[in-house]
Short mmCIF file of C-alpha atoms in Angstrom, two decimals:
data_model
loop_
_atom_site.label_atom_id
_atom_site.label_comp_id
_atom_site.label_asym_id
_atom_site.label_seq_id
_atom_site.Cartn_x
_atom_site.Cartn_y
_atom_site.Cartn_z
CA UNK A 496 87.57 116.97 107.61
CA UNK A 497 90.21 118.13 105.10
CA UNK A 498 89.38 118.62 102.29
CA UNK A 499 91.78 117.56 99.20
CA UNK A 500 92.64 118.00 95.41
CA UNK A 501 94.28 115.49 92.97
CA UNK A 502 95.88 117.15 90.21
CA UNK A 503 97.46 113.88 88.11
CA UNK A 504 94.68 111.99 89.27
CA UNK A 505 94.59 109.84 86.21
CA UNK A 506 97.62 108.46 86.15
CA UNK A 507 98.54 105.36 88.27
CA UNK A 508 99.60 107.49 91.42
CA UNK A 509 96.94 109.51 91.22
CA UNK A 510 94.66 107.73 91.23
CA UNK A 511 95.68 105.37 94.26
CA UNK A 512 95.79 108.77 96.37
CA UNK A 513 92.48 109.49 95.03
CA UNK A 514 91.32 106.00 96.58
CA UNK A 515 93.05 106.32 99.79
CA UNK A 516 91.50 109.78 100.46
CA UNK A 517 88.29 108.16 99.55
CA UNK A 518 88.57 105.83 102.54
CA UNK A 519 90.38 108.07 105.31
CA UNK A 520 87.70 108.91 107.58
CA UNK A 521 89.54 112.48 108.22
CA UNK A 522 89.98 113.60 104.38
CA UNK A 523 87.56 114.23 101.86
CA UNK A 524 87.91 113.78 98.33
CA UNK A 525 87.15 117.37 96.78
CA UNK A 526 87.98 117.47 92.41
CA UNK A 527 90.51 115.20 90.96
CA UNK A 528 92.14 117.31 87.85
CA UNK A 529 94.24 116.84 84.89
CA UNK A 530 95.53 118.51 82.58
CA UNK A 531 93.45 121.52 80.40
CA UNK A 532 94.32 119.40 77.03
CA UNK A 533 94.16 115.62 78.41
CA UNK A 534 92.02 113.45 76.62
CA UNK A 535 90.74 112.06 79.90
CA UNK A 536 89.10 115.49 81.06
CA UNK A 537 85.60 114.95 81.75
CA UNK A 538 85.47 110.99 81.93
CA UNK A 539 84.79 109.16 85.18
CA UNK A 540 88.03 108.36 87.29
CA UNK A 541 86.51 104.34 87.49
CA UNK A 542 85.71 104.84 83.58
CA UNK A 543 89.82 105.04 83.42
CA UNK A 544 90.45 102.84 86.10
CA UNK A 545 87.42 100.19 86.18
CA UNK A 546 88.97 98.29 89.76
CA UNK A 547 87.36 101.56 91.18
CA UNK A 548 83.67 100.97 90.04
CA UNK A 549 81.51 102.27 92.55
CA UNK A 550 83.95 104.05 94.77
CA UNK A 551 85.89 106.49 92.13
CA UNK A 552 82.26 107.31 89.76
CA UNK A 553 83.48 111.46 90.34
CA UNK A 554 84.36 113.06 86.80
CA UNK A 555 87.81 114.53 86.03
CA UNK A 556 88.33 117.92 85.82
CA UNK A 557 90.58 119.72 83.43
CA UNK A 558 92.84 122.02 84.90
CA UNK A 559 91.65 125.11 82.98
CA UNK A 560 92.90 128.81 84.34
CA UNK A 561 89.44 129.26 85.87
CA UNK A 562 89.94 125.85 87.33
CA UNK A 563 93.37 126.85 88.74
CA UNK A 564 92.64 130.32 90.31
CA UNK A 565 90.13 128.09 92.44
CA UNK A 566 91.76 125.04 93.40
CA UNK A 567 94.02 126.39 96.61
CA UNK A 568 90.91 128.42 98.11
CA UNK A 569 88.52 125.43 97.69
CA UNK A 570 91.15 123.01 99.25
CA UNK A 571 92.67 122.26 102.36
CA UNK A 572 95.92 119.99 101.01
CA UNK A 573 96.50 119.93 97.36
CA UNK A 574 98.42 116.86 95.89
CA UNK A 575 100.83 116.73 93.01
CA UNK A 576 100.93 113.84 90.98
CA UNK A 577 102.36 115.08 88.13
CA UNK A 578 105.88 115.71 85.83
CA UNK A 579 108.60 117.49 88.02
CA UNK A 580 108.70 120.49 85.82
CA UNK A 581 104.92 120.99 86.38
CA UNK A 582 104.76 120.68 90.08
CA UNK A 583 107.40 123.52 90.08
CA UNK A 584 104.97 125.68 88.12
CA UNK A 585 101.82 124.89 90.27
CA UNK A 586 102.66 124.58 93.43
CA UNK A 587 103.53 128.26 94.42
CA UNK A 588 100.05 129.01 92.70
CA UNK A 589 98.51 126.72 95.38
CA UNK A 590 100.49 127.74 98.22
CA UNK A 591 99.70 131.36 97.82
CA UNK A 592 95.97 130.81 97.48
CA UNK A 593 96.72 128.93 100.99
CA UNK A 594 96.52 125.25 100.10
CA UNK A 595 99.39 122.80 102.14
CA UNK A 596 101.01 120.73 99.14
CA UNK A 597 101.79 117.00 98.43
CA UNK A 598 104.19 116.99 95.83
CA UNK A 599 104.89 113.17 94.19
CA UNK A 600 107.41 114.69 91.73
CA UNK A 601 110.57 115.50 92.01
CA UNK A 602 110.25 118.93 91.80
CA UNK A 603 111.17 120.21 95.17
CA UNK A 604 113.70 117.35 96.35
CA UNK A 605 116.65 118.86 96.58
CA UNK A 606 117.94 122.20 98.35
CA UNK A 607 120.10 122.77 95.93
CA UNK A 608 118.74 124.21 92.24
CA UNK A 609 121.92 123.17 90.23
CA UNK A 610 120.92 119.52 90.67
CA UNK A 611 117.68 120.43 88.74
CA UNK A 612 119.85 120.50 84.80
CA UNK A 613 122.07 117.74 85.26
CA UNK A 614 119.33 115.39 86.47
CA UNK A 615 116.07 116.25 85.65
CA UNK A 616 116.58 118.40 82.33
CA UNK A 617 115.46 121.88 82.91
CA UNK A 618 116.32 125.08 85.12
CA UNK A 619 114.06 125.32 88.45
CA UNK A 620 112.38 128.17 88.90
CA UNK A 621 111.62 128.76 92.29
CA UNK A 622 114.85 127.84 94.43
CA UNK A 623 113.53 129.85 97.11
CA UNK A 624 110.97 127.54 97.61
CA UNK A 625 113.26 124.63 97.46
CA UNK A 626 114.94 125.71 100.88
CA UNK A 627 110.93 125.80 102.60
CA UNK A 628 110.55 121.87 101.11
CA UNK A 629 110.40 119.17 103.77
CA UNK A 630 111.94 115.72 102.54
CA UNK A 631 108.41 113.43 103.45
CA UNK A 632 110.41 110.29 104.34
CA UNK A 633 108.08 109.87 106.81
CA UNK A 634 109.81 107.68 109.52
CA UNK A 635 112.58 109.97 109.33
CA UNK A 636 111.40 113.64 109.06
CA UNK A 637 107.97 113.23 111.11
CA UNK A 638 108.40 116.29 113.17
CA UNK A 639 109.28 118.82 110.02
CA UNK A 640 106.46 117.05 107.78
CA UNK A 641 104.20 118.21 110.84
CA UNK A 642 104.80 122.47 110.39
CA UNK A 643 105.53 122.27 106.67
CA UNK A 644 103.29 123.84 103.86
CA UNK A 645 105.51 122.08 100.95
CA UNK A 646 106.20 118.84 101.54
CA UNK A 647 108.35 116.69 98.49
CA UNK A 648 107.43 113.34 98.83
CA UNK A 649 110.24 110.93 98.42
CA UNK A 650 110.80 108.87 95.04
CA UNK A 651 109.65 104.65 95.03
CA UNK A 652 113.44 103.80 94.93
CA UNK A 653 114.96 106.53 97.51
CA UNK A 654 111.89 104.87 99.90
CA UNK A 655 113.22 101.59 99.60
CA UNK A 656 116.98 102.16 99.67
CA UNK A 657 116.62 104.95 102.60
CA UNK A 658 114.76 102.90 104.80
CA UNK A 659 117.27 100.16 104.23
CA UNK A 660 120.26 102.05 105.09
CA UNK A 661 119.24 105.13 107.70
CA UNK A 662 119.03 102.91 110.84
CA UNK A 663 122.42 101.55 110.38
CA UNK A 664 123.70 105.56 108.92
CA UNK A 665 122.41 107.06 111.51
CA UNK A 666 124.07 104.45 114.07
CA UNK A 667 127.12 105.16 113.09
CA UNK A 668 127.45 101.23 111.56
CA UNK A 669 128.61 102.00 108.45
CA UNK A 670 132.46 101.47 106.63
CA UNK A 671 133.46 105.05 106.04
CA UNK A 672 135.13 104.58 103.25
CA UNK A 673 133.31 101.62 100.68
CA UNK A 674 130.41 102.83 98.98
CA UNK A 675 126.58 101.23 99.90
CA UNK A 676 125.69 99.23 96.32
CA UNK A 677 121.83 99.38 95.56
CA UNK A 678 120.45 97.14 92.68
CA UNK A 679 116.64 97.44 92.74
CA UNK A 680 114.03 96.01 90.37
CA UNK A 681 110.88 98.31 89.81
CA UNK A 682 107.55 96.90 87.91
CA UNK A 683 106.35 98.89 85.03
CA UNK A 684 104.06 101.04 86.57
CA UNK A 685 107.08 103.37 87.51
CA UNK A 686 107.56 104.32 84.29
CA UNK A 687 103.97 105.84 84.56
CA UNK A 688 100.47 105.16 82.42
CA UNK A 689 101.24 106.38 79.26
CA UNK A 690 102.25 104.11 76.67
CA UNK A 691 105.34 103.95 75.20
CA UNK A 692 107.54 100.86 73.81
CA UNK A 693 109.31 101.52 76.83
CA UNK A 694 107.04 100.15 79.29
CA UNK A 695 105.20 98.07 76.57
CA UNK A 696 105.11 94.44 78.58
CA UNK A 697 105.58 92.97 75.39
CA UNK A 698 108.66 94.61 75.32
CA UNK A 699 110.29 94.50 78.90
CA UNK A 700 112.18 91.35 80.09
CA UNK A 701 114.26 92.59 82.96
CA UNK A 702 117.60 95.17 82.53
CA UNK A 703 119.06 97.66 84.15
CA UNK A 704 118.75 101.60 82.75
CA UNK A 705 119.85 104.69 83.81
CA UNK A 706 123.41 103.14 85.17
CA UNK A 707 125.53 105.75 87.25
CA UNK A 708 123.43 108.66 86.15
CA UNK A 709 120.01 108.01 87.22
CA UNK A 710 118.49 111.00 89.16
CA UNK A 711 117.27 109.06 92.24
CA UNK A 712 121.16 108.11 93.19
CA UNK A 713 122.02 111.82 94.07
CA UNK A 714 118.40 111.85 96.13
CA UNK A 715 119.39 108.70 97.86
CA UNK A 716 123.04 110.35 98.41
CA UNK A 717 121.66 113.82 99.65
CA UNK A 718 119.30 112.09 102.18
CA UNK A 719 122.17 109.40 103.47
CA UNK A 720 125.10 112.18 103.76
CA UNK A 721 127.00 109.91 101.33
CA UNK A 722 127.73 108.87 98.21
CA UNK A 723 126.11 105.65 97.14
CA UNK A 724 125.98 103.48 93.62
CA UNK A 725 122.62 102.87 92.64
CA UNK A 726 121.36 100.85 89.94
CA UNK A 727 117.92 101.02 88.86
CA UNK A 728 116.22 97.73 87.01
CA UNK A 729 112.89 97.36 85.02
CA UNK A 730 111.17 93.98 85.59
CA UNK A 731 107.99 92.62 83.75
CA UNK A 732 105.46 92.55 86.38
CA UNK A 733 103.39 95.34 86.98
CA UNK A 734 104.32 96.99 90.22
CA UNK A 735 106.12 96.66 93.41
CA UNK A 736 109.78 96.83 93.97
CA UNK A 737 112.79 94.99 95.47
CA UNK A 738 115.65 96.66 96.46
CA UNK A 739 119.10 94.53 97.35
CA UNK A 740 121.69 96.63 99.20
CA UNK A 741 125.10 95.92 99.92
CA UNK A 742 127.45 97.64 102.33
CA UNK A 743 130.67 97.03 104.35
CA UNK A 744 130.11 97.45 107.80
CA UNK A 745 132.32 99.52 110.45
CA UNK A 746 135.22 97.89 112.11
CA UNK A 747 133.59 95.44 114.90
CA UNK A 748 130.03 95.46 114.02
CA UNK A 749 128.24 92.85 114.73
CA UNK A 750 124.97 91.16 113.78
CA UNK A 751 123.30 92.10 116.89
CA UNK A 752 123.94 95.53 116.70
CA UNK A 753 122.64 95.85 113.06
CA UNK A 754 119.51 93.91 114.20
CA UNK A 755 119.22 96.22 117.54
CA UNK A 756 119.43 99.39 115.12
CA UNK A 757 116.78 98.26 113.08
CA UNK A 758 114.70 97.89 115.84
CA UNK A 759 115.38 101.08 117.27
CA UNK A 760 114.28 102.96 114.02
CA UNK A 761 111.32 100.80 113.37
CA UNK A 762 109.71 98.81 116.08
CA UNK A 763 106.74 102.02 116.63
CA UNK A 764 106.03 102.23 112.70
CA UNK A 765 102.97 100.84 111.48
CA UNK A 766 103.97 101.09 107.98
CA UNK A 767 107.67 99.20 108.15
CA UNK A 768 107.63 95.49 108.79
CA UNK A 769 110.97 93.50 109.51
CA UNK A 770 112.73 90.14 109.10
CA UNK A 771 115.01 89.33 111.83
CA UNK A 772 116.49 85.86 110.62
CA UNK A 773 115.81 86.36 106.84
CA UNK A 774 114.00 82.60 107.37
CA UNK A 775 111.25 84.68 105.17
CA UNK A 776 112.94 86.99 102.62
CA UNK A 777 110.86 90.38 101.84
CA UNK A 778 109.33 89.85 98.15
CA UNK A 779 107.34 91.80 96.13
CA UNK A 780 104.37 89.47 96.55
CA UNK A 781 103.89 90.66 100.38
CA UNK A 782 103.94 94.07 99.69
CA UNK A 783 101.72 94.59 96.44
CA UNK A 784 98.48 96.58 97.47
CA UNK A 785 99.66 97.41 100.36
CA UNK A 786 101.24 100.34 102.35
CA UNK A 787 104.39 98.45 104.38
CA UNK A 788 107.98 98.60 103.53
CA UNK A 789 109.28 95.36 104.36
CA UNK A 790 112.98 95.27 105.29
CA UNK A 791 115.44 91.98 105.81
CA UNK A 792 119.00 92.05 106.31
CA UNK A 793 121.80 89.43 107.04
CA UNK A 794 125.38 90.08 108.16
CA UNK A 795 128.72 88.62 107.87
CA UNK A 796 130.82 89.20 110.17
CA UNK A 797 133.22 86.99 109.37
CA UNK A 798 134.17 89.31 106.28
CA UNK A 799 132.42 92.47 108.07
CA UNK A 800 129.58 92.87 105.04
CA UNK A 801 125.73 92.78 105.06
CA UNK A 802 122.94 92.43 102.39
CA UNK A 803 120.18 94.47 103.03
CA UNK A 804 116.75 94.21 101.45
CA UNK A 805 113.73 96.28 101.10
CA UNK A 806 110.95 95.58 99.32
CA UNK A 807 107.31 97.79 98.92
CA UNK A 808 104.79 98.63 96.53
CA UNK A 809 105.78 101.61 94.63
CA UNK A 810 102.31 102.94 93.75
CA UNK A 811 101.54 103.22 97.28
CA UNK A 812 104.35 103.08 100.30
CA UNK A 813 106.86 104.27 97.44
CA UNK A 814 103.87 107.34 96.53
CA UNK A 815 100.76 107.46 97.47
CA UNK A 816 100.56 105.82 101.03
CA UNK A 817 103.57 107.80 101.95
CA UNK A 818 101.82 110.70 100.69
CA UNK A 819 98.77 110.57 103.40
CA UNK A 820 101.25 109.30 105.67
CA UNK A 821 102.66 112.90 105.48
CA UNK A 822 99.30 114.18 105.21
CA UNK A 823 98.63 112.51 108.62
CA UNK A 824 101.42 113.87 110.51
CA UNK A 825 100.92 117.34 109.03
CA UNK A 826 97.32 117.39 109.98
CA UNK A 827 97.61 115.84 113.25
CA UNK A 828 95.20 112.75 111.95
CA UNK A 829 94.85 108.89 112.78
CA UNK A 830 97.17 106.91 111.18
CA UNK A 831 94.93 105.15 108.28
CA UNK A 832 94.73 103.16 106.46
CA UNK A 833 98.61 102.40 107.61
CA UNK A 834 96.93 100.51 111.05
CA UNK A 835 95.11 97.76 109.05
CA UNK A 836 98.22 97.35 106.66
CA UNK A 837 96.63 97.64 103.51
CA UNK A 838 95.54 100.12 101.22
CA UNK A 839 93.06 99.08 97.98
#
């Protein structure tokens, strides 16, 4: 058994990883933290999340300094569900005490530090640790994810759009020269569990935000090898996302070989699910609660463009489920919950 942390474990990520470590028959569910001054330290995680009555009734622990001098030598795999800045400040504490970390955030993402001011607002501290980070795309960087001690787990939107556009990357399929065009719509839980008027449901109808600056587009770029445009949207609807992708294709392709290369990439995953004809689009609907990326495409050859579409539940393929997913491959364990296809 492994035995793991939660720090975050309040929020809406955390506490799906919380549940999914709760019914892996290879992990065990050790403390659940938040932060020292949360107003949530101390209360029951199904007290804050009542779905989980009965299978969540463990208190939540502030993260005091006691509490953090302890957490890496009382834990197997520590996960980070927390702001980016914070995961950069806790996760060489856990490391050292010996601890393999999960890290939701953004925080260790990138090899390169400079990205950290432009996109994310503040100077990283620890670019040495940047370079020991494995990407945890996880039908992509499987073998790293399996010797690494830091593992950044991908953002909700790179998820979608990478798993979209790798097969046909890495097959060489793509126009060289047009740039890939992402629009993707994101439910509120994105934005996270505390309130604001800018997740308020009263207040969100559906618009984009964050246009040509948005700090997922140079994640998505860095993990392609090229530059794409992505547009983010906020929907009214409480999670899940769709992603719509457009690209020019290389000289010749055909729809065949786009299928074959999706096929290729995905036909052993248990977590990524695929529409061949598009006679069944992939929709938010399909993928809520569970742990799939679905993925459609159709292809014109006629004009030598495809739409791609990706579509997943960003609490859990796009966090949390891709989180044990990693935690699987690192640990060497079964692949739940990912073989029944849903998580809670």
């Amino acid at each position: 058994m492994i035995r793991c942390a939660v720090i975050g474990a309040s929020g809406y990520t955390g506490v799906e990883l919380a549940a999914l470590i709760a019914r892996h028959p290879q992990l065990e569910l050790g403390k659940v933290y938040v932060s020292a001054a949360s107003v949530d330290g101390g209360k029951q995680l199904s007290q804050l999340h009542g779905r989980f009555l009965g299978l969540l009734d463990l208190p939540v622990t502030p993260l005091t300094d006691d509490e953090l001098a302890q957490v890496g030598k009382q834990h197997d795999l520590v996960f980070l569900a927390t702001e980016h800045q914070v995961s950069t400040q806790l996760a060489p504490t856990f490391l050292a005490q010996g601890a393999v970390v999960m890290d939701l955030s953004g925080g260790f993402r990138f090899a390169d530090a400079e990205v950290y001011p432009k996109f994310y607002g503040f100077e990283h501290e620890q670019p040495e640790l940047l370079k020991k980070a494995v990407y945890g795309l996880a039908e992509w960087n499987a073998e790293a994810v399996k010797t690494a001690d830091l593992v950044a787990v991908p953002g909700c939107y790179p998820t979608a759009s990478l798993t979209a556009l790798k097969p046909l990357r890495e097959a060489g399929l793509l126009d060289d020269v047009q740039y890939p065009v992402i629009n993707a719509v994101s439910g509120v839980s994105g934005a996270g569990r505390k309130a604001s008027m800018t997740n308020s449901f009263c207040e969100v109808s559906l618009h984009p935000y964050g246009v040509l600056g948005h700090r997922h587009q140079p994640e998505i770029s860095d993990q392609l090898g090229r530059d794409v445009i992505f547009t983010p949207h906020l929907g009214n609807f409480p999670r899940g996302i769709v992603a719509t992708v457009t690209v020019k294709l290389a000289p010749g392709v055909t729809a065949e070989q786009v299928s074959q290369a999706y096929h290729n990439a995905y036909d052993s995953s248990t977590c990524v699910r695929l529409y061949d004809a598009m006679n069944q689009t992939p929709s938010i609907k399909n993928v809520v609660n569970t742990c799939h990326v679905d993925i459609g495409w159709k292809v014109d050859e006629a004009n030598g463009h495809a739409v791609l579409i990706a579509a997943e539940d960003n609490l859990l393929k796009g966090a949390a489920g891709q989180a044990i997913q990693c935690a699987n491959l690192r640990f060497g364990l079964i692949d739940f919950p990912f073989e029944a296809g849903a998580a809670l």
